[in-house]
GROMACS .gro file of C-alpha atoms in nm:
model
  254
    1UNK     CA    1  12.898   5.956  11.887
    2UNK     CA    2  12.998   5.678  11.647
    3UNK     CA    3  12.692   5.574  11.440
    4UNK     CA    4  12.566   5.218  11.451
    5UNK     CA    5  12.753   5.036  11.177
    6UNK     CA    6  12.601   4.756  10.973
    7UNK     CA    7  12.725   4.419  11.091
    8UNK     CA    8  12.654   4.209  10.787
    9UNK     CA    9  12.563   3.842  10.801
   10UNK     CA   10  12.660   3.831  10.433
   11UNK     CA   11  13.038   3.818  10.490
   12UNK     CA   12  13.214   3.599  10.235
   13UNK     CA   13  13.566   3.473  10.180
   14UNK     CA   14  13.579   3.564   9.811
   15UNK     CA   15  13.394   3.834   9.616
   16UNK     CA   16  13.412   3.798   9.237
   17UNK     CA   17  13.329   4.096   9.015
   18UNK     CA   18  13.247   4.075   8.645
   19UNK     CA   19  13.158   4.372   8.430
   20UNK     CA   20  12.922   4.153   8.223
   21UNK     CA   21  12.720   3.850   8.329
   22UNK     CA   22  12.933   3.555   8.205
   23UNK     CA   23  13.273   3.723   8.267
   24UNK     CA   24  13.310   3.550   8.602
   25UNK     CA   25  13.209   3.216   8.452
   26UNK     CA   26  13.466   3.243   8.173
   27UNK     CA   27  13.747   3.390   8.384
   28UNK     CA   28  13.736   3.239   8.731
   29UNK     CA   29  13.443   3.000   8.777
   30UNK     CA   30  13.676   2.702   8.818
   31UNK     CA   31  13.843   2.878   9.110
   32UNK     CA   32  13.503   2.965   9.257
   33UNK     CA   33  13.371   2.610   9.227
   34UNK     CA   34  13.688   2.465   9.378
   35UNK     CA   35  13.679   2.719   9.662
   36UNK     CA   36  13.315   2.641   9.742
   37UNK     CA   37  13.407   2.271   9.752
   38UNK     CA   38  13.681   2.361  10.001
   39UNK     CA   39  13.424   2.525  10.228
   40UNK     CA   40  13.473   2.886  10.122
   41UNK     CA   41  13.181   3.127  10.093
   42UNK     CA   42  13.164   3.319   9.763
   43UNK     CA   43  12.955   3.606   9.625
   44UNK     CA   44  12.938   3.741   9.269
   45UNK     CA   45  12.865   4.100   9.169
   46UNK     CA   46  12.801   4.189   8.804
   47UNK     CA   47  12.853   4.556   8.722
   48UNK     CA   48  12.625   4.571   8.416
   49UNK     CA   49  12.335   4.370   8.277
   50UNK     CA   50  12.516   4.301   7.950
   51UNK     CA   51  12.245   4.493   7.767
   52UNK     CA   52  12.467   4.567   7.464
   53UNK     CA   53  12.528   4.200   7.391
   54UNK     CA   54  12.438   4.100   7.034
   55UNK     CA   55  12.241   3.797   7.149
   56UNK     CA   56  11.983   3.765   7.425
   57UNK     CA   57  11.816   4.029   7.640
   58UNK     CA   58  11.848   4.173   7.989
   59UNK     CA   59  11.580   3.929   8.103
   60UNK     CA   60  11.746   3.622   7.955
   61UNK     CA   61  12.087   3.723   8.092
   62UNK     CA   62  11.935   3.763   8.438
   63UNK     CA   63  11.790   3.411   8.426
   64UNK     CA   64  12.113   3.268   8.288
   65UNK     CA   65  12.320   3.440   8.559
   66UNK     CA   66  12.098   3.289   8.828
   67UNK     CA   67  12.136   2.943   8.670
   68UNK     CA   68  12.514   2.982   8.654
   69UNK     CA   69  12.523   3.095   9.017
   70UNK     CA   70  12.351   2.772   9.121
   71UNK     CA   71  12.598   2.565   8.920
   72UNK     CA   72  12.894   2.745   9.080
   73UNK     CA   73  12.741   2.714   9.427
   74UNK     CA   74  12.783   3.080   9.521
   75UNK     CA   75  12.597   3.218   9.822
   76UNK     CA   76  12.496   3.553   9.670
   77UNK     CA   77  12.478   3.721   9.331
   78UNK     CA   78  12.366   4.074   9.250
   79UNK     CA   79  12.385   4.329   8.967
   80UNK     CA   80  12.483   4.695   9.011
   81UNK     CA   81  12.317   4.793   8.680
   82UNK     CA   82  12.585   5.025   8.549
   83UNK     CA   83  12.570   5.118   8.180
   84UNK     CA   84  12.714   4.844   7.961
   85UNK     CA   85  12.982   4.995   7.737
   86UNK     CA   86  12.947   5.344   7.881
   87UNK     CA   87  13.003   5.320   8.258
   88UNK     CA   88  13.272   5.553   8.389
   89UNK     CA   89  13.514   5.545   8.678
   90UNK     CA   90  13.336   5.821   8.866
   91UNK     CA   91  13.222   5.881   9.222
   92UNK     CA   92  12.876   5.733   9.170
   93UNK     CA   93  13.002   5.401   9.034
   94UNK     CA   94  13.296   5.385   9.272
   95UNK     CA   95  13.061   5.423   9.568
   96UNK     CA   96  12.845   5.138   9.433
   97UNK     CA   97  13.146   4.907   9.430
   98UNK     CA   98  13.264   5.030   9.771
   99UNK     CA   99  12.920   4.953   9.916
  100UNK     CA  100  12.929   4.602   9.765
  101UNK     CA  101  13.275   4.533   9.911
  102UNK     CA  102  13.166   4.657  10.253
  103UNK     CA  103  12.848   4.452  10.232
  104UNK     CA  104  13.027   4.124  10.167
  105UNK     CA  105  13.356   4.199  10.352
  106UNK     CA  106  13.567   3.962  10.141
  107UNK     CA  107  13.924   3.864  10.217
  108UNK     CA  108  13.991   3.823   9.844
  109UNK     CA  109  13.844   4.011   9.547
  110UNK     CA  110  13.856   3.864   9.197
  111UNK     CA  111  13.791   4.097   8.902
  112UNK     CA  112  13.834   4.149   8.529
  113UNK     CA  113  14.161   4.146   8.335
  114UNK     CA  114  14.390   4.446   8.360
  115UNK     CA  115  14.351   4.499   7.983
  116UNK     CA  116  14.163   4.299   7.723
  117UNK     CA  117  13.986   4.282   7.386
  118UNK     CA  118  13.669   4.434   7.532
  119UNK     CA  119  13.740   4.786   7.665
  120UNK     CA  120  13.492   4.736   7.953
  121UNK     CA  121  13.718   4.469   8.102
  122UNK     CA  122  14.021   4.685   8.173
  123UNK     CA  123  13.809   4.983   8.281
  124UNK     CA  124  13.611   4.775   8.529
  125UNK     CA  125  13.935   4.623   8.657
  126UNK     CA  126  14.060   4.971   8.746
  127UNK     CA  127  13.725   5.067   8.899
  128UNK     CA  128  13.715   4.765   9.129
  129UNK     CA  129  14.080   4.794   9.231
  130UNK     CA  130  14.041   5.161   9.324
  131UNK     CA  131  13.716   5.093   9.511
  132UNK     CA  132  13.880   4.808   9.705
  133UNK     CA  133  14.134   5.054   9.844
  134UNK     CA  134  13.884   5.331   9.913
  135UNK     CA  135  13.648   5.088  10.088
  136UNK     CA  136  13.901   5.080  10.373
  137UNK     CA  137  13.880   5.454  10.438
  138UNK     CA  138  13.632   5.511  10.721
  139UNK     CA  139  13.572   5.875  10.625
  140UNK     CA  140  13.411   5.763  10.301
  141UNK     CA  141  13.055   5.705  10.412
  142UNK     CA  142  12.821   5.449  10.255
  143UNK     CA  143  12.503   5.292  10.382
  144UNK     CA  144  12.260   5.006  10.328
  145UNK     CA  145  11.891   5.078  10.379
  146UNK     CA  146  11.981   5.398  10.561
  147UNK     CA  147  12.227   5.231  10.800
  148UNK     CA  148  12.598   5.326  10.778
  149UNK     CA  149  12.842   5.058  10.667
  150UNK     CA  150  13.169   4.965  10.830
  151UNK     CA  151  13.493   5.035  10.643
  152UNK     CA  152  13.649   4.720  10.493
  153UNK     CA  153  13.951   4.660  10.273
  154UNK     CA  154  14.014   4.315  10.122
  155UNK     CA  155  14.361   4.169  10.166
  156UNK     CA  156  14.408   4.097   9.795
  157UNK     CA  157  14.268   4.195   9.456
  158UNK     CA  158  14.341   3.938   9.185
  159UNK     CA  159  14.271   3.990   8.814
  160UNK     CA  160  14.162   3.686   8.613
  161UNK     CA  161  14.280   3.636   8.255
  162UNK     CA  162  14.015   3.670   7.983
  163UNK     CA  163  14.040   3.685   7.604
  164UNK     CA  164  14.396   3.810   7.556
  165UNK     CA  165  14.675   3.601   7.699
  166UNK     CA  166  14.850   3.775   7.986
  167UNK     CA  167  15.134   3.598   8.164
  168UNK     CA  168  14.990   3.509   8.506
  169UNK     CA  169  15.159   3.585   8.835
  170UNK     CA  170  15.011   3.262   8.972
  171UNK     CA  171  14.769   2.992   8.866
  172UNK     CA  172  14.492   2.811   9.052
  173UNK     CA  173  14.446   2.434   9.004
  174UNK     CA  174  14.092   2.361   8.881
  175UNK     CA  175  14.157   2.007   8.756
  176UNK     CA  176  13.859   1.849   8.930
  177UNK     CA  177  13.619   2.122   8.828
  178UNK     CA  178  13.663   2.189   8.456
  179UNK     CA  179  13.343   2.012   8.353
  180UNK     CA  180  13.144   2.212   8.606
  181UNK     CA  181  13.308   2.534   8.484
  182UNK     CA  182  13.195   2.461   8.128
  183UNK     CA  183  12.842   2.391   8.255
  184UNK     CA  184  12.843   2.731   8.428
  185UNK     CA  185  12.951   2.899   8.104
  186UNK     CA  186  12.690   2.711   7.902
  187UNK     CA  187  12.418   2.828   8.142
  188UNK     CA  188  12.427   3.136   7.915
  189UNK     CA  189  12.236   2.957   7.641
  190UNK     CA  190  12.183   3.275   7.438
  191UNK     CA  191  12.555   3.353   7.439
  192UNK     CA  192  12.739   3.023   7.391
  193UNK     CA  193  12.703   2.707   7.187
  194UNK     CA  194  12.539   2.410   7.359
  195UNK     CA  195  12.469   2.071   7.204
  196UNK     CA  196  12.120   2.082   7.360
  197UNK     CA  197  12.036   2.400   7.169
  198UNK     CA  198  12.287   2.428   6.882
  199UNK     CA  199  12.074   2.644   6.656
  200UNK     CA  200  11.974   3.004   6.704
  201UNK     CA  201  11.801   3.263   6.490
  202UNK     CA  202  12.030   3.531   6.634
  203UNK     CA  203  12.355   3.643   6.466
  204UNK     CA  204  12.667   3.434   6.514
  205UNK     CA  205  12.922   3.607   6.736
  206UNK     CA  206  13.284   3.566   6.837
  207UNK     CA  207  13.182   3.366   7.147
  208UNK     CA  208  12.884   3.167   7.013
  209UNK     CA  209  13.073   2.912   6.802
  210UNK     CA  210  13.163   2.563   6.931
  211UNK     CA  211  13.529   2.649   6.874
  212UNK     CA  212  13.520   2.928   7.130
  213UNK     CA  213  13.460   2.688   7.418
  214UNK     CA  214  13.751   2.479   7.294
  215UNK     CA  215  13.976   2.783   7.339
  216UNK     CA  216  13.854   2.814   7.701
  217UNK     CA  217  13.954   2.453   7.764
  218UNK     CA  218  14.283   2.495   7.578
  219UNK     CA  219  14.380   2.795   7.793
  220UNK     CA  220  14.307   2.597   8.109
  221UNK     CA  221  14.510   2.301   7.976
  222UNK     CA  222  14.804   2.527   7.894
  223UNK     CA  223  14.807   2.692   8.235
  224UNK     CA  224  14.763   2.358   8.410
  225UNK     CA  225  15.063   2.216   8.228
  226UNK     CA  226  15.279   2.493   8.373
  227UNK     CA  227  15.229   2.351   8.723
  228UNK     CA  228  15.194   1.983   8.636
  229UNK     CA  229  14.816   1.955   8.668
  230UNK     CA  230  14.547   1.909   8.405
  231UNK     CA  231  14.360   2.242   8.424
  232UNK     CA  232  14.425   2.580   8.585
  233UNK     CA  233  14.309   2.943   8.580
  234UNK     CA  234  14.557   3.231   8.578
  235UNK     CA  235  14.567   3.554   8.778
  236UNK     CA  236  14.762   3.877   8.792
  237UNK     CA  237  14.827   4.073   9.108
  238UNK     CA  238  14.982   4.412   9.173
  239UNK     CA  239  15.041   4.318   9.537
  240UNK     CA  240  15.322   4.075   9.608
  241UNK     CA  241  15.213   3.745   9.759
  242UNK     CA  242  15.409   3.609  10.054
  243UNK     CA  243  15.419   3.260  10.203
  244UNK     CA  244  15.517   3.141  10.551
  245UNK     CA  245  15.596   2.781  10.453
  246UNK     CA  246  15.696   2.604  10.133
  247UNK     CA  247  15.401   2.365  10.169
  248UNK     CA  248  15.188   2.651  10.035
  249UNK     CA  249  15.327   2.577   9.688
  250UNK     CA  250  15.155   2.327   9.459
  251UNK     CA  251  15.361   2.012   9.417
  252UNK     CA  252  15.452   1.972   9.051
  253UNK     CA  253  15.466   1.633   8.889
  254UNK     CA  254  15.781   1.522   8.711
   0.00000   0.00000   0.00000
């Protein structure tokens, strides 16, 4: 007899994964904020607690992630508590991601860059992409609170661009949401510069200077210019995207 499968009330349209708390904010929060404004339901799953970060603590990152989630307007956020810097693409971690995908049943998954300055980014990208496929195999069994989950495979997995520039396969217009994106990033007050708290006793890092946030804005300006809008975020996809009508394309300005 087929077991009773979990019918989740937590289904979302978009599930965004970040290996560290603040990856989603830096890479795709403009897309998330715009999608929420369009009526989409979004969840965020962080793979690690960012415990190896030079500045801040697990506790401060948890509070900051919750603050950023409110700014982005996401419906759910959780942390899988894998080992920052040392997590592996193994069965245990793959099953954790499979369970998260089945829990939220997204149509679209957003995740880390295919390769990047931080080695965790590319590794987590592979982990999530593999789990997204395996989540659709019904013979792989997972459960929530002792109740079996239903198999679920998202239609698309898109990889957001992070530190290194990677030529995007498509870009998402975030022109009306750039200020809110920066606010979501600056919710991580231990990690990034804010005018409200410019000084810190902790060591200066690559991402804690005022100039770093300017590079985030500059990237969005550059990608926006490519489609004739002010700001955009870029994505890579291994699966070809198809359209049924030309109205699906963004109208470029002349």
